[in-house]
Amino acid sequence: MVHSVELLFDLDTEAVIRSLWDDLRDAGIAAAPPAARPHATLCVAQHIDDTVLPVLAGLVARFPFRARLGTTLVFGRSAGILARLVVPSGELLDLHGEVCRLSAPYLRPGPMPHTEPGDWTPHVTLARRVPPDRLVRALGIAGRPAEIGATASGLRLWNGNARTEIQIS
């Protein structure tokens, strides 16, 4: 498993995403489990030392800010990962760059390349391992509404090994 620094959303945004998860599960599509928390991953490594917490706490003043969840995305080939794009505003891209810069000394062995500035696709995962024969149905569910007004509310440090989170802001 991995560790990550993740962007969190306010309760209203979480409710909209959870509703999409419920609709996907009701249609027999492997959505995120009910206990999961909606988020957008900013930085990932095999290990992130938790001494990064006070460093990232300096970003608290940036929250909350408005964000938008846009088009539906599919990552992968045969059994895709279904997601909604977090529209990459200047504010979001600046925050991402700063999180990556501040976190870099605490990542072991280093950042996973798909989350580095210039290679990152900001998104909220809705479902994993969507088989091709269910993709059209999944896209129909996940794409409504066409755009979701959201509020980014803070950051968390996620430990995928222990399945624990520490809220940063």
XYZ file of C-alpha atoms in Angstrom, residues 8-99:
92
model
C -10.713 16.867 1.104
C -14.106 18.370 0.352
C -16.830 19.905 2.484
C -19.793 17.810 3.660
C -22.109 19.005 0.859
C -19.609 17.955 -1.816
C -19.009 14.654 -0.034
C -22.773 14.017 -0.028
C -22.997 14.487 -3.810
C -20.069 12.113 -4.403
C -21.459 9.539 -1.950
C -24.768 9.680 -3.796
C -22.954 8.829 -7.036
C -21.210 5.948 -5.247
C -24.586 4.676 -4.001
C -26.127 4.897 -7.489
C -23.190 3.009 -8.996
C -23.371 0.287 -6.320
C -27.140 -0.004 -6.876
C -26.385 -0.634 -10.571
C -23.948 -3.432 -9.662
C -20.815 -1.376 -10.335
C -17.921 -1.613 -7.847
C -18.025 1.885 -6.386
C -16.003 3.056 -3.431
C -17.026 1.368 -0.167
C -19.449 3.328 2.045
C -16.733 3.946 4.664
C -14.424 5.608 2.110
C -13.989 9.363 2.099
C -14.221 11.356 -1.148
C -10.901 12.997 -1.976
C -8.471 13.969 -4.712
C -4.948 12.625 -4.285
C -2.238 15.295 -4.494
C 0.942 13.378 -3.696
C 1.734 9.637 -3.364
C 4.763 7.631 -2.196
C 5.470 4.234 -0.703
C 5.956 6.071 2.603
C 5.363 9.644 3.745
C 6.926 10.483 7.096
C 4.345 12.073 9.364
C 6.834 14.778 10.330
C 5.487 16.442 7.161
C 2.332 17.388 9.103
C 3.529 20.686 10.619
C 5.056 21.655 7.273
C 1.763 21.098 5.441
C -0.194 22.774 8.247
C 1.154 26.045 6.875
C -1.296 25.617 3.971
C -4.380 25.849 6.212
C -4.992 29.490 5.295
C -5.693 28.464 1.670
C -8.945 26.750 2.679
C -11.766 26.693 1.915
C -11.837 27.418 -1.805
C -14.283 26.755 -4.600
C -13.652 23.888 -6.970
C -15.559 22.162 -9.763
C -15.948 18.498 -10.559
C -16.275 18.237 -14.308
C -16.267 15.535 -16.932
C -16.224 11.819 -16.259
C -12.886 10.090 -16.885
C -11.921 6.469 -17.453
C -8.376 5.370 -16.596
C -7.027 2.001 -17.658
C -7.827 -0.448 -20.415
C -9.869 -3.591 -19.817
C -11.482 -2.918 -16.429
C -11.360 0.819 -16.013
C -11.242 3.212 -13.113
C -14.154 5.641 -13.287
C -13.561 9.163 -11.946
C -14.700 12.773 -12.136
C -12.172 15.425 -13.138
C -11.424 18.107 -10.566
C -11.190 21.041 -12.950
C -7.574 22.244 -12.705
C -7.975 25.883 -11.687
C -4.966 28.074 -11.026
C -5.682 27.858 -7.299
C -5.788 24.045 -7.393
C -2.633 23.730 -9.492
C -0.793 26.150 -7.211
C -1.852 24.181 -4.123
C -0.798 20.916 -5.770
C 2.622 22.307 -6.645
C 3.129 23.595 -3.122
C 2.053 20.296 -1.517
